[in-house]
GROMACS .gro file of C-alpha atoms in nm:
model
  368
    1UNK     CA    1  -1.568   2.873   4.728
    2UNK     CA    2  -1.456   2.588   4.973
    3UNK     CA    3  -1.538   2.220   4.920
    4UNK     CA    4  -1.713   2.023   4.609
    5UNK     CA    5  -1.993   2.159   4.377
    6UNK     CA    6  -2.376   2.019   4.489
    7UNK     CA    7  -2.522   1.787   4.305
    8UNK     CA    8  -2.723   1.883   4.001
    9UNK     CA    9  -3.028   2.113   4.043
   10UNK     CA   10  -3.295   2.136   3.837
   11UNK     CA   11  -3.491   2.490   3.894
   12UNK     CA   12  -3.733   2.629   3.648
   13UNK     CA   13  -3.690   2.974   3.510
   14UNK     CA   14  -4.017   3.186   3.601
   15UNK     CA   15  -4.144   3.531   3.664
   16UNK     CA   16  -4.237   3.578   4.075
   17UNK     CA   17  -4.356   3.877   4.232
   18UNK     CA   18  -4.042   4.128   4.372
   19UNK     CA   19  -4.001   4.148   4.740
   20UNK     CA   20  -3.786   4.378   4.933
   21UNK     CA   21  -3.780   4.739   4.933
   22UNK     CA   22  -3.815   4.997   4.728
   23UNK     CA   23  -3.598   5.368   4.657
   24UNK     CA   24  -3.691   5.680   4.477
   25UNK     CA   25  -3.555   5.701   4.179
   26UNK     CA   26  -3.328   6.085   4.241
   27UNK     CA   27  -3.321   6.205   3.876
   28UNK     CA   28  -3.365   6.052   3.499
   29UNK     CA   29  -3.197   6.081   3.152
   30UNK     CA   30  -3.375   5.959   2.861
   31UNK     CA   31  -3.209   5.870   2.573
   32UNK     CA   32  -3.320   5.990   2.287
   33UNK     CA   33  -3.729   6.158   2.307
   34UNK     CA   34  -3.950   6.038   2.588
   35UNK     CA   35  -4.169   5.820   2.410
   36UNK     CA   36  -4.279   5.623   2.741
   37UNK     CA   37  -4.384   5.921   2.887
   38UNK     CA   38  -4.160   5.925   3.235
   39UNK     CA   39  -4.208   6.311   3.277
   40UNK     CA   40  -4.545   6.282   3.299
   41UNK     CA   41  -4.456   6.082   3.580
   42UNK     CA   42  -4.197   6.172   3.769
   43UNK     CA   43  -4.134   6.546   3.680
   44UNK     CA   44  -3.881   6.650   3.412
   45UNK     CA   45  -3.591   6.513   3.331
   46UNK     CA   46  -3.235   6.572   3.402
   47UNK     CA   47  -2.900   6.661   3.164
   48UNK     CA   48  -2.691   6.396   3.391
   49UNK     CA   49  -2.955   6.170   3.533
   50UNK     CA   50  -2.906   5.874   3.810
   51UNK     CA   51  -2.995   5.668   3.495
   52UNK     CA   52  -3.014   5.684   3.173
   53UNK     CA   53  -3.387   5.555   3.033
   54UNK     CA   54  -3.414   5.411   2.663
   55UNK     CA   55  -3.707   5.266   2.487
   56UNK     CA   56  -3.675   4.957   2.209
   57UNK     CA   57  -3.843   4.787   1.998
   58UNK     CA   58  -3.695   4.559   1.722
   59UNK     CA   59  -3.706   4.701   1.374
   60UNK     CA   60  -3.849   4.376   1.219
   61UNK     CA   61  -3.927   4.022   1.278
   62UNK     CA   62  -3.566   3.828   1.292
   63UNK     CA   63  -3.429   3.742   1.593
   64UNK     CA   64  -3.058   3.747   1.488
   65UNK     CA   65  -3.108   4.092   1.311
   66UNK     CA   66  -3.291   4.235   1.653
   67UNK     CA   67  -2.939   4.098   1.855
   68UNK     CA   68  -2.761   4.241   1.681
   69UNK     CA   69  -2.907   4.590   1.682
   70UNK     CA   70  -2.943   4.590   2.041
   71UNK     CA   71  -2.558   4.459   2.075
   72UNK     CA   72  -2.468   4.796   1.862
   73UNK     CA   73  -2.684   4.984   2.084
   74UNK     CA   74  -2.509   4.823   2.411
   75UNK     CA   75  -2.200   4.812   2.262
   76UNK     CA   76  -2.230   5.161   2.167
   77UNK     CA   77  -2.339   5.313   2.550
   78UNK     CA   78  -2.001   5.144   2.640
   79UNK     CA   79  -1.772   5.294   2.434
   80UNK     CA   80  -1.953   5.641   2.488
   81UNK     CA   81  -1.956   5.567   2.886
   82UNK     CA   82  -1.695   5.341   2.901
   83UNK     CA   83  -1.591   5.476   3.322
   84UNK     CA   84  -1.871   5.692   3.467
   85UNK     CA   85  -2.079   5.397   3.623
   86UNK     CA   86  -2.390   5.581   3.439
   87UNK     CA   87  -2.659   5.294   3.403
   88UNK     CA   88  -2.823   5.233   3.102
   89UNK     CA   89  -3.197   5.125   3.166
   90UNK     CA   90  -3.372   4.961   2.842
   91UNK     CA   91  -3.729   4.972   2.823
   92UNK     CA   92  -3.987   4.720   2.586
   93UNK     CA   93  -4.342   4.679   2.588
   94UNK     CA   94  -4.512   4.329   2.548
   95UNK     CA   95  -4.234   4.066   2.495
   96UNK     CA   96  -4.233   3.952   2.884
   97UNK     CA   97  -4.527   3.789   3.029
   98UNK     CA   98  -4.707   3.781   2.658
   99UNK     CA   99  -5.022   3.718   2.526
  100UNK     CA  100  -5.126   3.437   2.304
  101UNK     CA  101  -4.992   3.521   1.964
  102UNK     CA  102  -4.700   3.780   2.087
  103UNK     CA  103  -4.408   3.771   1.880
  104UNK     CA  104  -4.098   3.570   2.107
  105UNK     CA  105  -3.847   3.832   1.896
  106UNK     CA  106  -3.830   4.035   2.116
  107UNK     CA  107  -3.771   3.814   2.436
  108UNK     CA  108  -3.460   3.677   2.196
  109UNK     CA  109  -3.320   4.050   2.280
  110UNK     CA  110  -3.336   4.001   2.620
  111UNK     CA  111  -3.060   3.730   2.626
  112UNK     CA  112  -2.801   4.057   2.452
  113UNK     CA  113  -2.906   4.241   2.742
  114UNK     CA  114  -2.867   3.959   2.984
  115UNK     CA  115  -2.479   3.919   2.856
  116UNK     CA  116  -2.408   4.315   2.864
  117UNK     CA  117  -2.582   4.275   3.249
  118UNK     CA  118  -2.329   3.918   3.287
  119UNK     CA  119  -2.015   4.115   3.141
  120UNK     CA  120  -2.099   4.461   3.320
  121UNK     CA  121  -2.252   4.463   3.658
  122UNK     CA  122  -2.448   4.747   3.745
  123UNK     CA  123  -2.458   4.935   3.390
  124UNK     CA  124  -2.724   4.785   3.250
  125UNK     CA  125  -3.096   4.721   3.334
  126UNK     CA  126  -3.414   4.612   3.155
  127UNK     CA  127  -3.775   4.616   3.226
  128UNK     CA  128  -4.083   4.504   3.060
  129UNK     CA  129  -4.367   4.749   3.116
  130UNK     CA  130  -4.776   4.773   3.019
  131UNK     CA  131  -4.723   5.173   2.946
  132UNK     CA  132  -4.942   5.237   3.229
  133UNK     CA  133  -4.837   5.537   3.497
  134UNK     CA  134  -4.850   5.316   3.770
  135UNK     CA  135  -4.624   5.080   3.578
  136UNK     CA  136  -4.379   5.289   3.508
  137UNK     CA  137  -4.358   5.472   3.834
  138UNK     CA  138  -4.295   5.112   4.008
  139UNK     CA  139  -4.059   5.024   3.737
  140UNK     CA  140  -3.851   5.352   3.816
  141UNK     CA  141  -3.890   5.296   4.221
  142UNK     CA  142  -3.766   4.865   4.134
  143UNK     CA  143  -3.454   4.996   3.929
  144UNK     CA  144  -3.337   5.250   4.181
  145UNK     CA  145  -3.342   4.970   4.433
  146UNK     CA  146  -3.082   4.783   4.230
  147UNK     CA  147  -3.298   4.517   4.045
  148UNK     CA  148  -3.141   4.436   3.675
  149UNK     CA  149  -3.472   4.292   3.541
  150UNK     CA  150  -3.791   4.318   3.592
  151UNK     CA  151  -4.162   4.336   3.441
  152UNK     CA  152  -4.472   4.552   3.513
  153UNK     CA  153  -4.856   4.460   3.504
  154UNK     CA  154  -5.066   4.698   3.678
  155UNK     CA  155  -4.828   4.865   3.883
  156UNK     CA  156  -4.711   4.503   4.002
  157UNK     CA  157  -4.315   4.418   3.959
  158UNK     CA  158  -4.220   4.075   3.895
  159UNK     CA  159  -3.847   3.937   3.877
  160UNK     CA  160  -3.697   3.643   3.741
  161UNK     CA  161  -3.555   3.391   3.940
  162UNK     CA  162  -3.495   3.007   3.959
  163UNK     CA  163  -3.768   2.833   4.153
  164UNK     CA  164  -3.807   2.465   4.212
  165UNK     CA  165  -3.900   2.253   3.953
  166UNK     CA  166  -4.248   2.143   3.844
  167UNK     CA  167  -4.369   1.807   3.928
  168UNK     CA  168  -4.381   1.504   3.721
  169UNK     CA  169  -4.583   1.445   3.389
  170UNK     CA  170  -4.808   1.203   3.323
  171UNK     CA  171  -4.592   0.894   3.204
  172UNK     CA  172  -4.676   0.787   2.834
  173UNK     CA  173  -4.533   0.568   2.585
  174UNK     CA  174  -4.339   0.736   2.317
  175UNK     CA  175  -4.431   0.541   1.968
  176UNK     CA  176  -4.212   0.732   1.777
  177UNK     CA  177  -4.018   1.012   1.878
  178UNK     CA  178  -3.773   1.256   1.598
  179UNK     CA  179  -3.470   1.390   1.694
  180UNK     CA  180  -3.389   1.737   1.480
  181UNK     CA  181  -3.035   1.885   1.413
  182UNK     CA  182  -2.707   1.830   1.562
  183UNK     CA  183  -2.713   1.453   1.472
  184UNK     CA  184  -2.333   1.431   1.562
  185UNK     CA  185  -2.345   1.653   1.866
  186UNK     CA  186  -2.621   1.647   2.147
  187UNK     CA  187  -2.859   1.541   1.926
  188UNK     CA  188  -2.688   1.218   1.830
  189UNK     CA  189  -2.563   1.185   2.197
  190UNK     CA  190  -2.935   1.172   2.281
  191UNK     CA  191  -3.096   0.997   2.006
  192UNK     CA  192  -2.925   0.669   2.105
  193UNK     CA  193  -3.003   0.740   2.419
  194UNK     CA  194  -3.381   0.788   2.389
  195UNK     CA  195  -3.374   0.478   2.170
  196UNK     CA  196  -3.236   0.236   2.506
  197UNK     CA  197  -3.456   0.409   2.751
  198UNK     CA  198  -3.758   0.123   2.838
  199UNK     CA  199  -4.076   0.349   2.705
  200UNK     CA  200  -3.933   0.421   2.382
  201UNK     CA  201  -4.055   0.288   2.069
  202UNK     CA  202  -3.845   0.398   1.745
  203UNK     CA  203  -3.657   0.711   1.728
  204UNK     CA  204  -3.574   0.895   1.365
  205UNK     CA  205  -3.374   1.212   1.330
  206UNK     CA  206  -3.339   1.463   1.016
  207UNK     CA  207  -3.120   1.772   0.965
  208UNK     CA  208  -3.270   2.133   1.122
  209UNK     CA  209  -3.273   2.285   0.784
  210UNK     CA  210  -3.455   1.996   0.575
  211UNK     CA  211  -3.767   2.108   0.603
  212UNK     CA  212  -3.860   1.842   0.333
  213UNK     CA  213  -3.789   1.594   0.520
  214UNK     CA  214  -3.991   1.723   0.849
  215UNK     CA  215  -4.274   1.794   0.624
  216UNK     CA  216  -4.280   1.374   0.514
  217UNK     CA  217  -4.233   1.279   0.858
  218UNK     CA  218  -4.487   1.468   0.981
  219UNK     CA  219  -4.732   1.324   0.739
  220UNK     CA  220  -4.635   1.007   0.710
  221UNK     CA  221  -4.479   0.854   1.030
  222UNK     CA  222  -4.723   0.871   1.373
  223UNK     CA  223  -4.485   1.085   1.555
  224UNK     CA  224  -4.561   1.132   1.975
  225UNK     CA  225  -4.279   1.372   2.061
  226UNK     CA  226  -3.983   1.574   1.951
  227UNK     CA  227  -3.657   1.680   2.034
  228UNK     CA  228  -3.491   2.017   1.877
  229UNK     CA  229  -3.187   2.011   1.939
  230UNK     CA  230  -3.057   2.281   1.710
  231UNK     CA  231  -3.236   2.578   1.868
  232UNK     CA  232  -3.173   2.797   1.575
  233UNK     CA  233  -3.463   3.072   1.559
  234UNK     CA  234  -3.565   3.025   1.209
  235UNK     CA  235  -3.497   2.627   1.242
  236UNK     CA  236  -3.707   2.606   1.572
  237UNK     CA  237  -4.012   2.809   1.474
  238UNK     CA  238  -4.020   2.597   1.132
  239UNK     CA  239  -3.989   2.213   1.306
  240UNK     CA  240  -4.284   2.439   1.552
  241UNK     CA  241  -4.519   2.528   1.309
  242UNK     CA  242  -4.451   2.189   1.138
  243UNK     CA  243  -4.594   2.013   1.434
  244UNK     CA  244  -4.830   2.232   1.582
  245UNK     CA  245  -5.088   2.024   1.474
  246UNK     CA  246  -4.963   1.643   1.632
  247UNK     CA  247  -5.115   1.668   1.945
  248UNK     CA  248  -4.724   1.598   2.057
  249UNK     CA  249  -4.695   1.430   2.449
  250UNK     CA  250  -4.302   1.590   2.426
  251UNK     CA  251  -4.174   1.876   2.257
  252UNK     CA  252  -3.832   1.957   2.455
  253UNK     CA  253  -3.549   2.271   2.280
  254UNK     CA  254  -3.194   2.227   2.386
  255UNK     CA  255  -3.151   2.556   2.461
  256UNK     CA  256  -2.917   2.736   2.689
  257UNK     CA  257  -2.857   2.859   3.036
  258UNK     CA  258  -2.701   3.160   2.888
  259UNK     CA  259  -3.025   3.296   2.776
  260UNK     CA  260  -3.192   3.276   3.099
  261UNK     CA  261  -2.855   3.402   3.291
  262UNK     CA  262  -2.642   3.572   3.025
  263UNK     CA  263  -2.275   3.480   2.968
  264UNK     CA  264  -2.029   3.729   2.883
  265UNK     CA  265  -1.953   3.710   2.509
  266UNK     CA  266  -2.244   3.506   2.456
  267UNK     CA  267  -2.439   3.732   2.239
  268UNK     CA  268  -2.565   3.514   1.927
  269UNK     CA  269  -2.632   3.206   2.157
  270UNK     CA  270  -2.782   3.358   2.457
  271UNK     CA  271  -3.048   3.530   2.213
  272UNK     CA  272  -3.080   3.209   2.034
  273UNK     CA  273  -3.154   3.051   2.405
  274UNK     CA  274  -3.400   3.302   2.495
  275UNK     CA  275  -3.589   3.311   2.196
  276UNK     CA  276  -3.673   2.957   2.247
  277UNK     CA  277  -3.746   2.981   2.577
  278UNK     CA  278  -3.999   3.206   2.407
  279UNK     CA  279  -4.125   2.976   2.182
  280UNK     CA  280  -4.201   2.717   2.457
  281UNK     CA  281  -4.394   2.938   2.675
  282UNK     CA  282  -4.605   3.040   2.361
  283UNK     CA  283  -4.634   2.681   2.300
  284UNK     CA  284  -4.785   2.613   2.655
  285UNK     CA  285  -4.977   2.907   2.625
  286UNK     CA  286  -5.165   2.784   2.322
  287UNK     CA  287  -5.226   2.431   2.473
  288UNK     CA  288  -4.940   2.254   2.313
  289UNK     CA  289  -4.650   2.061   2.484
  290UNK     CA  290  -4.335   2.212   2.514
  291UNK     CA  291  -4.024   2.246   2.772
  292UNK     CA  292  -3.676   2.400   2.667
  293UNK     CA  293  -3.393   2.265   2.857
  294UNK     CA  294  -3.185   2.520   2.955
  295UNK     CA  295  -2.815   2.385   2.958
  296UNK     CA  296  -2.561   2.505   3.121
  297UNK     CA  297  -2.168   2.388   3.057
  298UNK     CA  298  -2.223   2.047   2.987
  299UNK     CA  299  -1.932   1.738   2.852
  300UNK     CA  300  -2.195   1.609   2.587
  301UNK     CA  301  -2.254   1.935   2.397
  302UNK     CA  302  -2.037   1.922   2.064
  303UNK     CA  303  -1.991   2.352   2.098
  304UNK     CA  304  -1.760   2.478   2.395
  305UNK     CA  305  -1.801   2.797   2.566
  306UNK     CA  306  -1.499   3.022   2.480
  307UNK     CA  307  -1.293   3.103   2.804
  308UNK     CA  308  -1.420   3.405   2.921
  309UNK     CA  309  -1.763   3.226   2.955
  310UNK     CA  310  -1.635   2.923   3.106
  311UNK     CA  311  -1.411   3.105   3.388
  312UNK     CA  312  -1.742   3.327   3.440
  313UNK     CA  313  -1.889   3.018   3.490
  314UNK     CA  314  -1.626   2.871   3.720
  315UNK     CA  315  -1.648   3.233   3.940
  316UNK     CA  316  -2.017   3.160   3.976
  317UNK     CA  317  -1.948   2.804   4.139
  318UNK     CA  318  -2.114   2.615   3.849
  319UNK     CA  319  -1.931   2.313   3.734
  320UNK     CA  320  -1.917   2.122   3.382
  321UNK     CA  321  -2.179   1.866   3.370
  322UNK     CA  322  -2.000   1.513   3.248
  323UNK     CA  323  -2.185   1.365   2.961
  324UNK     CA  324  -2.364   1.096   3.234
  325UNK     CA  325  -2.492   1.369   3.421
  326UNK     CA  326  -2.638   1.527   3.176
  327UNK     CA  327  -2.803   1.247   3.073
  328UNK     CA  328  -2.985   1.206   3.381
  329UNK     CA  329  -3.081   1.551   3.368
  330UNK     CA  330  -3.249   1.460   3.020
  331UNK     CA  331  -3.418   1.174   3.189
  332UNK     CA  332  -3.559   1.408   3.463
  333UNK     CA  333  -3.677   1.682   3.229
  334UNK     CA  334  -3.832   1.422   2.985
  335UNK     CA  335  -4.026   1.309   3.313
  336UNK     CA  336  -4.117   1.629   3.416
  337UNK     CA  337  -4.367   1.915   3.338
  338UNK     CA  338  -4.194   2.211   3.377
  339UNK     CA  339  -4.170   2.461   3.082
  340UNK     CA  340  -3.786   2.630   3.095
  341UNK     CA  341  -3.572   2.407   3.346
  342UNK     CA  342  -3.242   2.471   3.384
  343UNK     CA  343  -3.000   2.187   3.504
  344UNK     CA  344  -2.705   2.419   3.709
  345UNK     CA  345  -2.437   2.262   4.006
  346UNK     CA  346  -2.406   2.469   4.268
  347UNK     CA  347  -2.392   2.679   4.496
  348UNK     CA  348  -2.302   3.015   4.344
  349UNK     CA  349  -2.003   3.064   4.533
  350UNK     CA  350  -1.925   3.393   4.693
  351UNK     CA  351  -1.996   3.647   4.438
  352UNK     CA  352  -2.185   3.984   4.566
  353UNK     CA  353  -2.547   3.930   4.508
  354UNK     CA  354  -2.582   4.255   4.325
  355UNK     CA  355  -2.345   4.114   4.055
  356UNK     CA  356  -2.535   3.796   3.990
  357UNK     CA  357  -2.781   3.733   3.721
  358UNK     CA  358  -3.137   3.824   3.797
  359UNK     CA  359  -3.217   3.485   3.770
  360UNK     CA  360  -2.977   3.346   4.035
  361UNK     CA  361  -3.022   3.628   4.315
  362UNK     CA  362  -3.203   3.447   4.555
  363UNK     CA  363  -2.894   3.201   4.522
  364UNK     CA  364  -2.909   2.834   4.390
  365UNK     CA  365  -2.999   2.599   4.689
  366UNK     CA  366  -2.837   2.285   4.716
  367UNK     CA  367  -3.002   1.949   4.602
  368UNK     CA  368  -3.159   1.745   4.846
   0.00000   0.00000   0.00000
């Protein structure tokens, strides 16, 4: 990479139909019993298949316990196939592309998956399917073509990528606005922030975990918006629930690139990330407010990425966001309507498209 990073671009994660060709999938392992039904489809299957096909489903509702099973079972495959390239295709039904009421635990195991994709090019791959035949035959016909993540409706593929960002919201006037967790990290950073911006009215903050607290707030002050900015699951679902009922103009998560992209060694957080990414869609699905911000490295953050991260970071072309920058970002997203924006410098350098995240493989344009 020659020259300085772009400015700051802010792209909103979605789901976009899959161009490009198609291959036949030669030959297919699964792991474990067929419970998707594949050999109905494409004919029996191999002992040493061109991939290796595994369905999951999380064994209960917690987020952090369904990471860490499916880190075991990633971390597993590796040391069991640590050199013969043999990829590792996992399979779930429902959590992409969900209905009203779907449970977002499962798109929190996405963001393991993302970080075994970020860490290991070409081993891993994960698809979101309906069950149907048609499904699951253009599933098989998507992965053999090289694409890391995809979902099926109908026989239809659709891929994640970064796509320009919605278009402005309606301005309002924030009366009162609360500010939970991290109140001497981001959230603190932000909070006095909020409170100098001209629209503002007051701004309060409590603690993620006193719940107590929310619950008073809620009742008693006339509260117009909310910032989370301690995306943990149980944390995040509870200030959710808590305000459901507001009729909220705001309702942004400080989430984190990672769980749209992955990170290597990013596990916990990246799961964290895409669980509320998950919570925001079913948010907007349900007629409430809601947009996560998606950060990537960013100066005003109180945790730092440890240095495998940040050098996968640097090999990607994305540069540190200084505290000012991201504060402009905040400004933008608060003004916008978009539902998972994600605030990244680019361009993406020269790295091989096939060992970029899904969500960056139609590269990162430059702002205009």
């Amino acid at each position: 990479m020659t020259g300085a990073p772009s400015p700051t671009t802010l792209r909103q994660h979605d789901w976009v139909p899959r161009g490009g060709p198609e291959q036949r999938l030669r030959s297919w392992t699964p792991l474990g019993a067929d419970t998707l039904g594949l050999g109905r489809v494409l004919g029996p299957p191999a002992t040493d298949g061109e991939v290796v096909v595994a369905a999951w489903s999380p064994g209960g509702p917690d987020v952090g316990v369904a990471a860490r099973e499916l880190a075991a079972l990633v971390g597993g495959w590796l040391r069991d196939h640590p050199d013969d390239g043999t990829r590792l295709v996992l399979v779930t039904r429902g959590p992409v592309l969900a209905r009203v009421g779907d449970s977002p635990v499962h798109t929190g195991a996405w963001g393991v998956l993302r970080c075994a994709l970020a860490a290991h090019p070409g081993r891993f791959a994960m698809a979101d399917v309906d069950g149907s035949p048609e499904s699951l035959l253009a599933m098989c016909r998507a992965v053999a073509a090289g694409e890391p993540e995809l979902a099926v409706r109908g026989g239809r593929v659709f891929v994640p990528r970064l796509v320009p960002a919605a278009g402005s919201a309606t301005p309002t006037s924030e009366d009162v606005v609360l500010v939970v967790g991290a109140v001497d990290g981001a959230g603190g950073v932000l909070a006095r922030h909020l409170a100098a911006r001209p629209r503002t009215g007051r701004v309060v903050q409590c603690a993620a975990d006193a719940r107590g607290e929310l619950d008073d707030l809620a009742r008693t002050v006339p509260l117009t918006a909310v910032v989370v900015a301690a995306a943990d699951p149980a944390h995040l679902w509870a200030v959710h629930e808590r305000t459901r009922a507001l009729g909220l103009s705001r309702f942004v998560v400080l989430s984190t690139a990672a769980g749209v992209t992955g990170a290597p060694g990013a596990y916990r957080r990246a799961a964290a990330g895409a669980y509320a990414d998950a919570v925001v869609r079913h948010r907007r699905a349900e007629g409430h407010a809601g947009t996560s911000l998606a950060w990537g490295p960013w100066a005003g953050r109180r945790s730092r990425p440890d240095p495998a991260e940040r050098d996968w970071w640097s090999r990607l072309g994305v540069a540190q966001l200084s505290t000012i920058q991201g504060l402009r970002v905040f400004d933008e997203v608060w003004d916008s309507d978009g539902v998972v924006l994600v605030p990244l410098t680019g361009p993406t350098g020269s790295t091989p498209e096939a060992d970029l995240p899904a969500a960056l493989r139609d590269r990162l344009p430059s702002a205009t």
